[in-house]
Amino acid sequence: MASSTGVVLAALIANGAIAIMKFVGFLLTGSPSMLSETYHSISDTGNQVFLLIGIRYSKKDSSREHPFGYGKAQFFYAFLVSVLLFGIAGWESLNHGIHAIQTAGHVEAGKFTVPVVGARVETFWLNVVVLSGAIVFETWALAKANAELQRQMTEFGWGSIREAFDKTSDVTTLTAFTEDTIALAGAAIALVGVVLSRYTGNGIYDAISAAIIGLLLMGFAIALAWENKRLLLGESLPADVERELQSVVTDHPAVVHVDSFRTVFFGPQNAMVAVEVSVDPDLAAEAIDDAIHEIEADLEAVDSRVSTIYIEPKQ
């Protein structure tokens, strides 16, 4: 949890600074892609705020109404981010980009100057400075998110980032990593757009960049919502992990047969295991209790995400 919080805070600082830089750049230059990137960074900043709320809310103690705690709050707030922030920001960016494309032929790109500290600087260079600064900040934030994702991949034996996306329950790190990756790509696309517009004199490239950034955001909104849906609906641990956990139960000498075996995530990196087993009918009640305690300890040792275990023995 602490690692995820650090990732979110790093992204919040980076995106907050970048949003201000990009908005000032847009006010000074009027660049369509710079406005799209402003929407992008504002949504990123709001994203981190929502994720921090989710992290804080998920730490609440369990109650009668929520006997398994509030861990799923992080799934909900990450889903809210994808729908409200990225969807809206993406739609606004796309609309602005389309409008800019329609009017690009009437604008001579990259030829304006603005006063800066007593001198006049061409707007193109302001865009370059702002976007280059954004790339530096986003690279730092992405490095933090990637380090945490790589740590999880090592811990759980995931062979690729794609596998991590399919199997992780840490939506906070997942969202921050994907968001920082797309933010870095968006800044690079915007930079390409303003450079092409400057050296061709045609504002269409800047406008197209704005539309591409909007599509990128909307695509991410759909992908993130889909990833959170599986956890909100109550996803089990990966099949290979379930098989390993079930073998722990099956291999215990007191167990005759595993009647049912279920797992479900009820928070980031927190899973419940519920098992019904047939045990040796000759065992005394005390021996059955000892066997259950042994199985519980073995299950927790196999996977650190197993935090709640229910074992129902039958003779």
PDB file of C-alpha atoms in Angstrom, residues 131 185 244 308:
ATOM      1  CA  LEU A 131       6.574  20.014 -23.785  1.00  0.00           C
ATOM      2  CA  ALA A 185       3.273   9.556 -25.432  1.00  0.00           C
ATOM      3  CA  GLU A 244      -1.083 -24.162  -6.363  1.00  0.00           C
ATOM      4  CA  THR A 308      -8.594 -14.168   4.771  1.00  0.00           C
TER       5      THR A 308
END
